[in-house]
Short mmCIF file of C-alpha atoms and ligand atoms in Angstrom, two decimals:
data_model
loop_
_atom_site.label_atom_id
_atom_site.label_comp_id
_atom_site.label_asym_id
_atom_site.label_seq_id
_atom_site.Cartn_x
_atom_site.Cartn_y
_atom_site.Cartn_z
CA MET A 1 -4.94 -15.75 16.35
CA SER A 2 -4.65 -18.62 14.03
CA GLN A 3 -1.35 -17.96 13.32
CA LYS A 4 1.58 -19.39 15.19
CA SER A 5 3.31 -16.14 15.88
CA GLY A 6 5.20 -16.94 19.03
CA LYS A 7 5.34 -14.06 21.40
CA ILE A 8 1.99 -12.66 20.37
CA SER A 9 -0.74 -13.52 22.66
CA ARG A 10 -4.41 -12.12 23.10
CA ARG A 11 -3.24 -10.74 26.39
CA THR A 12 -0.36 -8.45 25.29
CA LEU A 13 -2.60 -7.51 22.15
CA LEU A 14 -5.50 -6.40 24.20
CA GLY A 15 -3.26 -4.90 26.90
CA GLY A 16 -2.96 -1.36 26.68
CA VAL A 17 -5.72 -1.00 24.08
CA ILE A 18 -9.21 -1.93 25.07
CA ALA A 19 -8.87 -4.03 28.40
CA ALA A 20 -9.81 -0.91 30.48
CA ALA A 21 -13.15 -0.86 28.64
CA VAL A 22 -14.08 -4.24 29.20
CA LEU A 23 -16.67 -5.13 31.85
CA PRO A 24 -15.52 -6.88 34.75
CA VAL A 25 -16.71 -10.53 34.68
CA GLY A 26 -18.31 -9.86 38.06
CA ASN A 27 -20.85 -7.58 36.40
CA LEU A 28 -22.02 -9.90 33.88
CA LEU A 29 -22.78 -12.66 36.46
CA ALA A 30 -24.81 -10.22 38.42
CA ILE A 31 -27.53 -9.96 35.67
CA GLY A 32 -30.72 -11.27 37.24
CA ASN A 33 -30.02 -9.98 40.88
CA SER A 34 -29.55 -6.37 40.28
CA LYS A 35 -29.23 -4.26 37.30
CA PRO A 36 -25.39 -4.34 36.19
CA GLN A 37 -23.62 -0.82 36.41
CA LEU A 38 -22.35 -0.14 33.01
CA PRO A 39 -19.20 1.98 32.92
CA ALA A 40 -19.97 5.66 31.76
CA VAL A 41 -18.95 6.03 28.08
CA ALA A 42 -18.44 9.74 26.96
CA ASP A 43 -20.93 11.39 24.67
CA ASP A 44 -19.40 11.76 21.34
CA PRO A 45 -19.01 15.42 21.09
CA THR A 46 -19.07 15.18 17.21
CA LYS A 47 -22.38 13.67 17.33
CA THR A 48 -25.32 15.39 15.64
CA PRO A 49 -28.79 14.30 15.08
CA GLY A 50 -28.92 12.13 11.69
CA PRO A 51 -30.94 13.13 8.67
CA GLY A 52 -33.38 10.05 8.83
CA PRO A 53 -33.98 7.44 6.11
CA SER A 54 -33.15 8.55 2.56
CA PRO A 55 -33.47 6.75 -0.82
CA LEU A 56 -29.62 6.48 -1.23
CA GLY A 57 -26.81 5.69 1.20
CA ARG A 58 -23.71 7.45 1.54
CA ARG A 59 -20.26 6.96 3.12
CA SER A 60 -19.50 8.46 6.46
CA PRO A 61 -17.96 11.90 6.05
CA PHE A 62 -14.95 10.52 7.83
CA GLU A 63 -14.14 7.90 5.31
CA ASN A 64 -12.99 9.34 1.98
CA PRO A 65 -11.55 6.65 -0.43
CA VAL A 66 -11.16 7.93 -3.92
CA ARG A 67 -10.00 6.58 -7.19
CA LYS A 68 -6.95 8.19 -8.50
CA PRO A 69 -7.66 9.44 -12.08
CA SER A 70 -5.56 10.45 -14.88
CA ASP A 71 -6.79 11.25 -18.39
CA ILE A 72 -7.06 7.44 -19.43
CA SER A 73 -7.69 5.64 -16.45
CA SER A 74 -8.49 5.73 -12.62
CA ARG A 75 -7.06 3.57 -9.81
CA THR A 76 -8.61 1.44 -7.06
CA PRO A 77 -7.34 2.70 -3.38
CA LEU A 78 -6.39 -0.84 -2.49
CA GLN A 79 -4.78 0.26 0.83
CA ASP A 80 -8.31 1.31 1.74
CA MET A 81 -10.00 -1.99 1.07
CA HIS A 82 -10.69 -4.37 3.96
CA SER A 83 -11.26 -7.54 1.88
CA THR A 84 -11.71 -8.35 -1.81
CA ILE A 85 -14.87 -6.74 -3.22
CA THR A 86 -14.39 -3.46 -4.80
CA PRO A 87 -17.23 -1.15 -4.10
CA ALA A 88 -18.43 -0.20 -7.75
CA ASP A 89 -17.84 3.37 -7.37
CA LEU A 90 -14.08 2.53 -6.63
CA HIS A 91 -13.54 0.13 -9.42
CA PHE A 92 -10.78 0.99 -11.66
CA GLU A 93 -11.49 2.35 -14.99
CA ARG A 94 -9.46 2.22 -18.28
CA HIS A 95 -10.96 3.74 -21.24
CA HIS A 96 -9.65 4.77 -24.57
CA ALA A 97 -12.15 7.38 -25.73
CA GLY A 98 -13.96 8.19 -22.24
CA VAL A 99 -17.25 6.76 -20.92
CA PRO A 100 -20.09 6.69 -23.29
CA THR A 101 -23.84 6.98 -22.12
CA ILE A 102 -25.97 4.20 -23.40
CA ASP A 103 -29.61 3.99 -23.34
CA PRO A 104 -30.20 0.27 -23.05
CA ALA A 105 -33.36 0.70 -25.04
CA LYS A 106 -31.36 1.67 -28.13
CA HIS A 107 -28.43 -0.70 -27.57
CA GLU A 108 -28.44 -3.90 -29.30
CA LEU A 109 -25.52 -6.47 -29.40
CA LEU A 110 -25.34 -8.27 -32.63
CA ILE A 111 -23.76 -11.78 -33.12
CA HIS A 112 -22.84 -12.98 -36.64
CA GLY A 113 -20.09 -14.39 -38.85
CA LEU A 114 -19.50 -18.06 -38.44
CA VAL A 115 -22.76 -18.77 -36.70
CA GLY A 116 -26.18 -20.59 -37.68
CA THR A 117 -28.19 -17.57 -37.36
CA ALA A 118 -27.09 -14.00 -36.95
CA MET A 119 -28.99 -12.51 -34.12
CA LYS A 120 -29.37 -9.17 -32.08
CA PHE A 121 -29.91 -9.11 -28.46
CA THR A 122 -31.05 -6.30 -26.40
CA LEU A 123 -30.32 -5.94 -22.45
CA ALA A 124 -33.93 -7.16 -21.76
CA ASP A 125 -33.29 -10.16 -24.20
CA LEU A 126 -30.14 -11.15 -22.13
CA LYS A 127 -31.97 -10.91 -19.12
CA LYS A 128 -34.49 -13.70 -20.12
CA PHE A 129 -31.60 -16.25 -20.33
CA PRO A 130 -30.51 -18.35 -17.33
CA SER A 131 -28.38 -15.94 -15.20
CA VAL A 132 -25.10 -16.58 -13.53
CA THR A 133 -23.12 -14.85 -10.65
CA ARG A 134 -19.37 -15.13 -9.96
CA ILE A 135 -16.75 -13.22 -8.23
CA CYS A 136 -13.52 -12.49 -10.08
CA PHE A 137 -10.86 -9.84 -10.70
CA ILE A 138 -10.32 -7.47 -13.62
CA GLU A 139 -6.66 -6.27 -14.25
CA CYS A 140 -5.02 -4.29 -16.80
CA ALA A 141 -2.09 -5.86 -18.53
CA GLY A 142 -0.40 -2.77 -18.24
CA ASN A 143 -0.79 -2.50 -14.20
CA PHE A 144 2.61 -1.69 -13.02
CA ARG A 145 4.50 1.70 -11.81
CA THR A 146 7.57 2.22 -10.06
CA GLY A 147 10.06 4.93 -9.65
CA LYS A 148 9.91 6.55 -6.15
CA GLU A 149 9.53 5.48 -2.41
CA GLU A 150 6.33 7.66 -1.67
CA MET A 151 3.94 5.25 -3.73
CA THR A 152 0.82 3.50 -2.50
CA PRO A 153 -0.54 0.07 -3.56
CA GLN A 154 -2.89 2.25 -5.58
CA ASP A 155 0.05 4.08 -7.32
CA ILE A 156 2.02 0.65 -7.89
CA LEU A 157 -0.90 -1.47 -9.09
CA GLY A 158 -4.34 0.15 -8.66
CA LEU A 159 -5.48 -1.21 -12.21
CA THR A 160 -6.99 -4.17 -10.53
CA SER A 161 -10.41 -4.51 -8.92
CA GLN A 162 -12.86 -7.06 -7.86
CA SER A 163 -16.62 -7.28 -8.31
CA GLU A 164 -19.39 -9.74 -7.94
CA TRP A 165 -20.62 -10.05 -11.51
CA THR A 166 -23.92 -11.28 -12.88
CA GLY A 167 -24.96 -12.06 -16.45
CA VAL A 168 -25.35 -15.01 -18.79
CA MET A 169 -22.72 -17.36 -19.79
CA LEU A 170 -21.62 -16.63 -23.32
CA SER A 171 -21.87 -20.36 -24.20
CA THR A 172 -25.63 -20.12 -23.54
CA ILE A 173 -25.86 -17.14 -26.18
CA PHE A 174 -23.63 -18.90 -28.46
CA ASN A 175 -25.63 -22.07 -28.39
CA GLU A 176 -28.73 -20.00 -29.08
CA VAL A 177 -27.32 -18.62 -32.46
CA GLY A 178 -25.39 -21.97 -33.15
CA ILE A 179 -21.64 -21.78 -33.78
CA ASP A 180 -20.20 -22.90 -37.22
CA PRO A 181 -17.62 -25.98 -36.52
CA THR A 182 -14.89 -24.15 -38.42
CA ALA A 183 -15.03 -21.19 -35.91
CA LYS A 184 -11.86 -20.71 -33.85
CA TRP A 185 -12.06 -17.15 -32.79
CA PHE A 186 -14.57 -14.49 -31.85
CA LEU A 187 -14.21 -10.77 -32.22
CA ALA A 188 -15.77 -8.58 -29.57
CA GLU A 189 -16.24 -4.99 -30.33
CA GLY A 190 -17.34 -1.92 -27.96
CA SER A 191 -19.58 0.76 -28.87
CA ASP A 192 -17.37 3.60 -27.50
CA ALA A 193 -15.81 6.11 -29.99
CA ALA A 194 -12.35 4.20 -29.68
CA VAL A 195 -14.42 0.94 -31.07
CA MET A 196 -12.15 -1.35 -29.24
CA THR A 197 -11.88 -4.92 -30.65
CA ARG A 198 -10.05 -8.00 -29.52
CA THR A 199 -10.32 -11.47 -30.80
CA ILE A 200 -10.54 -14.35 -28.36
CA PRO A 201 -10.01 -17.81 -28.64
CA LEU A 202 -13.50 -19.66 -28.97
CA ALA A 203 -12.48 -22.03 -26.26
CA LYS A 204 -12.91 -19.25 -23.68
CA ALA A 205 -16.51 -19.00 -24.56
CA TRP A 206 -17.02 -22.96 -23.97
CA ASP A 207 -15.11 -22.44 -20.55
CA ASP A 208 -16.17 -19.47 -18.32
CA ALA A 209 -16.61 -16.29 -20.47
CA MET A 210 -19.72 -14.14 -19.59
CA ILE A 211 -21.78 -11.25 -20.80
CA VAL A 212 -22.22 -9.34 -17.80
CA TYR A 213 -24.90 -6.51 -16.82
CA ALA A 214 -24.73 -6.38 -13.00
CA GLN A 215 -21.96 -5.65 -10.69
CA ASN A 216 -22.26 -6.08 -6.77
CA GLY A 217 -25.98 -6.52 -7.31
CA GLU A 218 -26.91 -3.64 -9.36
CA ALA A 219 -26.56 -2.79 -13.10
CA ILE A 220 -22.99 -2.43 -13.96
CA ARG A 221 -21.67 1.25 -14.00
CA PRO A 222 -21.21 3.21 -17.14
CA GLU A 223 -17.31 3.01 -16.37
CA GLN A 224 -17.61 -0.73 -16.31
CA GLY A 225 -19.53 -0.91 -19.52
CA TYR A 226 -23.14 -0.19 -19.17
CA PRO A 227 -25.29 -1.80 -20.32
CA MET A 228 -23.49 -5.05 -20.96
CA ARG A 229 -19.74 -6.16 -21.18
CA LEU A 230 -17.61 -9.18 -21.96
CA LEU A 231 -16.04 -10.85 -18.86
CA LEU A 232 -13.00 -13.09 -19.42
CA PRO A 233 -12.07 -14.44 -16.13
CA GLY A 234 -8.18 -14.32 -15.62
CA PHE A 235 -7.59 -12.67 -19.18
CA GLU A 236 -5.97 -9.39 -19.47
CA GLY A 237 -8.27 -6.61 -18.84
CA ASN A 238 -8.06 -5.11 -22.26
CA MET A 239 -9.96 -8.20 -23.63
CA ASN A 240 -13.05 -7.90 -21.44
CA ILE A 241 -14.84 -5.45 -23.94
CA LYS A 242 -17.21 -2.96 -22.40
CA TRP A 243 -20.19 -1.32 -23.95
CA LEU A 244 -20.28 -4.65 -26.15
CA ARG A 245 -22.18 -4.29 -29.32
CA ARG A 246 -20.83 -6.89 -31.76
CA ILE A 247 -19.28 -10.37 -31.61
CA GLU A 248 -18.09 -11.97 -34.78
CA LEU A 249 -17.15 -15.62 -35.19
CA SER A 250 -14.15 -16.37 -37.36
CA GLU A 251 -11.72 -19.06 -38.24
CA GLU A 252 -8.68 -16.84 -37.67
CA PRO A 253 -7.86 -13.96 -35.16
CA TYR A 254 -8.35 -10.48 -36.67
CA MET A 255 -5.07 -8.99 -35.53
CA THR A 256 -6.81 -5.81 -34.31
CA ARG A 257 -4.88 -2.73 -33.41
CA GLU A 258 -4.99 -3.71 -29.76
CA GLU A 259 -3.73 -7.09 -30.76
CA THR A 260 -0.85 -6.17 -32.76
CA SER A 261 0.41 -3.31 -30.63
CA LYS A 262 0.64 -2.40 -26.96
CA TYR A 263 -1.34 -4.72 -25.19
CA THR A 264 -0.22 -8.14 -26.42
CA TYR A 265 3.36 -7.12 -27.09
CA PRO A 266 4.97 -7.97 -30.23
CA VAL A 267 3.10 -10.64 -32.34
CA LYS A 268 5.59 -12.54 -34.24
CA ASP A 269 4.34 -14.78 -37.02
CA LYS A 270 0.94 -14.68 -35.05
CA ILE A 271 2.82 -16.02 -31.82
CA ARG A 272 2.15 -13.98 -28.69
CA MET A 273 4.73 -13.49 -26.32
CA PHE A 274 2.35 -13.72 -23.34
CA SER A 275 -0.46 -15.79 -22.61
CA PHE A 276 -4.15 -14.22 -22.39
CA GLU A 277 -3.99 -15.20 -18.73
CA LEU A 278 -2.45 -12.90 -16.27
CA ASP A 279 0.13 -14.61 -14.08
CA ALA A 280 -0.28 -14.85 -10.13
CA ARG A 281 0.54 -11.59 -8.34
CA SER A 282 0.29 -10.44 -4.65
CA ILE A 283 0.85 -7.11 -2.71
CA ILE A 284 0.72 -6.33 1.03
CA THR A 285 -1.73 -3.61 1.44
CA TYR A 286 -1.20 -3.04 5.02
CA PRO A 287 1.20 -1.76 6.06
CA SER A 288 2.16 0.03 3.00
CA TYR A 289 2.91 3.70 2.34
CA PRO A 290 1.70 6.09 3.86
CA ALA A 291 0.95 4.06 6.94
CA LYS A 292 3.07 4.24 10.23
CA ILE A 293 3.46 1.29 12.32
CA ALA A 294 4.44 0.79 16.31
CA LYS A 295 6.64 -1.92 17.73
CA GLY A 296 4.73 -4.79 18.58
CA TYR A 297 1.65 -6.39 17.03
CA VAL A 298 1.18 -5.76 13.27
CA GLN A 299 -1.29 -7.70 11.16
CA ILE A 300 0.17 -7.68 7.69
CA ARG A 301 -2.57 -8.05 5.12
CA GLY A 302 -2.88 -8.09 1.55
CA LEU A 303 -4.26 -9.35 -1.96
CA ALA A 304 -2.96 -12.44 -4.02
CA TRP A 305 -4.70 -13.45 -7.50
CA SER A 306 -3.86 -15.41 -10.32
CA GLY A 307 -5.41 -15.66 -13.89
CA ARG A 308 -4.98 -19.29 -14.06
CA GLY A 309 -6.85 -20.34 -11.17
CA LYS A 310 -6.86 -20.48 -7.47
CA VAL A 311 -4.30 -19.10 -5.19
CA ASN A 312 -2.45 -21.88 -3.44
CA GLN A 313 -0.54 -20.15 -0.97
CA VAL A 314 1.09 -16.95 0.09
CA GLU A 315 4.32 -16.42 2.01
CA VAL A 316 5.37 -13.43 3.75
CA SER A 317 9.00 -12.37 4.62
CA THR A 318 9.62 -9.98 7.41
CA ASP A 319 13.43 -10.16 6.96
CA LYS A 320 14.15 -8.82 3.49
CA GLY A 321 13.28 -12.09 1.81
CA GLN A 322 15.80 -14.38 3.80
CA SER A 323 12.95 -16.44 5.24
CA TRP A 324 9.28 -16.98 4.40
CA GLN A 325 6.51 -18.05 6.37
CA LYS A 326 2.80 -19.01 5.19
CA ALA A 327 0.05 -16.48 5.33
CA VAL A 328 -3.50 -17.45 6.33
CA LEU A 329 -5.93 -17.27 3.36
CA GLN A 330 -9.26 -15.88 3.85
CA GLU A 331 -11.80 -18.53 2.68
CA PRO A 332 -13.46 -19.03 0.29
CA VAL A 333 -10.38 -19.03 -1.94
CA LEU A 334 -12.24 -18.61 -5.33
CA SER A 335 -10.63 -19.33 -8.77
CA LYS A 336 -9.35 -16.30 -10.62
CA ALA A 337 -10.19 -13.98 -7.77
CA HIS A 338 -8.52 -11.61 -5.43
CA THR A 339 -7.68 -13.59 -2.53
CA TYR A 340 -7.29 -11.72 1.00
CA PHE A 341 -4.36 -12.81 3.17
CA ARG A 342 -3.08 -12.23 6.80
CA PHE A 343 -0.04 -12.89 8.84
CA ASP A 344 0.54 -11.89 12.47
CA TRP A 345 3.87 -10.16 13.09
CA ASP A 346 5.60 -9.01 16.03
CA TRP A 347 7.70 -6.22 14.87
CA ASN A 348 10.85 -5.68 16.97
CA GLY A 349 11.17 -2.07 15.86
CA GLU A 350 14.28 -2.74 13.84
CA ALA A 351 14.28 -1.42 10.20
CA THR A 352 13.63 -4.18 7.78
CA GLU A 353 11.82 -5.10 4.49
CA ILE A 354 8.40 -7.00 4.07
CA LEU A 355 7.28 -8.74 1.18
CA SER A 356 4.64 -11.33 0.16
CA ARG A 357 4.86 -13.97 -2.75
CA VAL A 358 1.97 -16.17 -4.07
CA THR A 359 2.12 -19.73 -5.64
CA ASP A 360 -1.04 -20.50 -7.77
CA GLU A 361 -2.76 -24.00 -8.11
CA THR A 362 -0.53 -24.42 -11.49
CA GLY A 363 2.43 -24.43 -9.04
CA TYR A 364 3.74 -20.87 -10.55
CA LEU A 365 5.45 -18.90 -7.91
CA GLN A 366 5.49 -15.11 -8.35
CA PRO A 367 8.82 -13.67 -9.50
CA THR A 368 11.08 -10.88 -8.33
CA LEU A 369 11.56 -7.99 -10.73
CA LYS A 370 15.09 -9.37 -11.15
CA GLN A 371 13.86 -12.54 -12.21
CA LEU A 372 11.35 -10.98 -14.62
CA ILE A 373 14.14 -9.07 -16.22
CA GLU A 374 16.33 -12.10 -16.68
CA ALA A 375 13.59 -14.27 -18.07
CA ARG A 376 12.50 -11.34 -20.64
CA GLY A 377 15.70 -9.45 -21.23
CA PRO A 378 16.22 -5.61 -20.97
CA ASN A 379 13.25 -4.64 -23.12
CA ILE A 380 10.94 -5.70 -20.58
CA GLY A 381 8.22 -3.31 -21.62
CA GLY A 382 5.33 -2.45 -19.15
CA TYR A 383 3.00 -5.16 -19.71
CA HIS A 384 2.37 -8.39 -17.68
CA MET A 385 4.54 -7.08 -15.08
CA ASN A 386 3.73 -9.15 -11.72
CA PRO A 387 6.87 -8.92 -9.39
CA VAL A 388 7.18 -9.11 -5.71
CA THR A 389 6.54 -5.66 -4.22
CA THR A 390 8.82 -4.69 -1.17
CA TRP A 391 8.05 -2.36 1.46
CA GLN A 392 10.75 -0.86 3.69
CA ILE A 393 9.87 -0.34 7.39
CA LYS A 394 11.79 2.43 8.88
CA GLN A 395 13.12 2.59 12.37
CA ASP A 396 10.33 5.34 13.11
CA GLY A 397 7.76 2.83 11.89
CA SER A 398 7.15 4.77 8.50
CA VAL A 399 6.56 2.53 5.37
CA LEU A 400 8.02 3.09 1.89
CA PHE A 401 7.55 1.40 -1.28
CA LYS A 402 10.97 -0.01 -2.43
CA PRO A 403 11.46 0.92 -6.29
CA GLU A 404 13.84 -1.50 -7.94
CA PRO A 405 16.01 -0.99 -11.08
CA LEU A 406 14.28 -1.91 -14.51
CA LYS A 407 17.43 -2.83 -16.12
N1 LIG B 1 -15.05 -0.72 -25.41
C1 LIG B 1 -14.04 -0.72 -24.65
N2 LIG B 1 -13.67 -1.66 -23.94
C2 LIG B 1 -12.49 -1.82 -22.99
C3 LIG B 1 -11.64 -0.72 -23.09
C4 LIG B 1 -12.16 0.36 -23.78
O1 LIG B 1 -11.46 1.38 -23.96
N3 LIG B 1 -13.28 0.37 -24.58
N4 LIG B 1 -10.71 -0.74 -22.25
C5 LIG B 1 -9.99 -2.10 -21.90
C6 LIG B 1 -9.07 -2.09 -20.87
S1 LIG B 1 -7.53 -1.60 -21.43
C7 LIG B 1 -9.11 -2.38 -19.54
S2 LIG B 1 -7.93 -2.75 -18.67
C8 LIG B 1 -10.53 -2.92 -19.25
C9 LIG B 1 -10.84 -2.14 -17.63
O2 LIG B 1 -12.08 -2.35 -17.32
P1 LIG B 1 -12.75 -1.56 -16.30
O3 LIG B 1 -12.58 0.04 -16.74
O4 LIG B 1 -14.25 -1.84 -16.04
O5 LIG B 1 -11.74 -1.44 -14.93
O6 LIG B 1 -11.47 -2.71 -20.24
C10 LIG B 1 -11.14 -3.01 -21.34
N5 LIG B 1 -12.37 -2.80 -22.27
MO1 LIG B 2 -5.93 -2.35 -20.06
#
């Protein structure tokens, strides 16, 4: 226990749980003299002979984490995750016209506009450039649901996931084609039926944008944009164009449909109401609905992230937000990445509310929903919502989401 949590000691924790199964010290010391006597362990009655080596692994039939699909998206079961990497088959998906099946032998990425030489790149071409790997999250700017108590982290904000991405820095490719000094923006276009387009400030390309072709060590999934997608760490998910087929350098933003409608909120005289970066956010993923806890030791666990850099600290309140204590962050804390936090709690069995709030390296503190409404007005919309999430702990140990009014 790294946490100074007062009454909790290893002894009380292990007490009724596993102490009975621990070997007496005497038995260990006896090694060398005579064979130690191991306590008998019951044979697992459900054990059946295994199938032997196979070309592909699979989950234990006792573990069934699933995405929650609707017609346009599916959500990551954050409450089933134990740390920060999302297995690729559980990465959330958001698409506007389904998932295209693309043969990489027939796919090309065209880069043109204000460039020295317009060029086309196949997947094989991209793989010849120096490759880079980084871990970061993707989050949809519309990642917010509320309304009832029976909601899981997946229901509330399952439109975020994290992977280890591999590909080539966009700057490497831009240096290859040569960028005209008048260029300030670049359009990215996907080859799905929706022909998703967004314009992105050129500065992002010189900073940390990538074209990625691998996810968690293998080719990216079709849902994530196979054979290649744009990765813009920290920027709203919508701009991370999947099935990338065209990039056009320009002087001005194109003001595509996605830019003037939902994702960017009203664009007034080309001034966005929101930054491209997603603001810092956190959520307790355990305990959360539908978990049930018992009096005594409970390790509170969750995720925190920021589109502007590293998580600086996460604080947890177990008394409805009256007082806050620092959670422990799992190292390494990465920039623009889901960060796992833990907090040791000794629940006294009384009804309460538990909350988390994150501060990122820019000093930004995650707001409450009330503060967001005060800052943005009553027509808050559904985008860039990152409020503190509260869980109600009932006396019987059940955990329920606390939906708060949107006005
Ligand atoms: N070509 C294309 N790119 C796209 C989309 C799309 O519909 N088509 N959806 C965007 C949106 S709204 C989001 S939130 C992210 C989701 O990425 P994911 O499905 O890999 O999680 O992809 C973005 N890129
Ligand atoms: Mo999105």
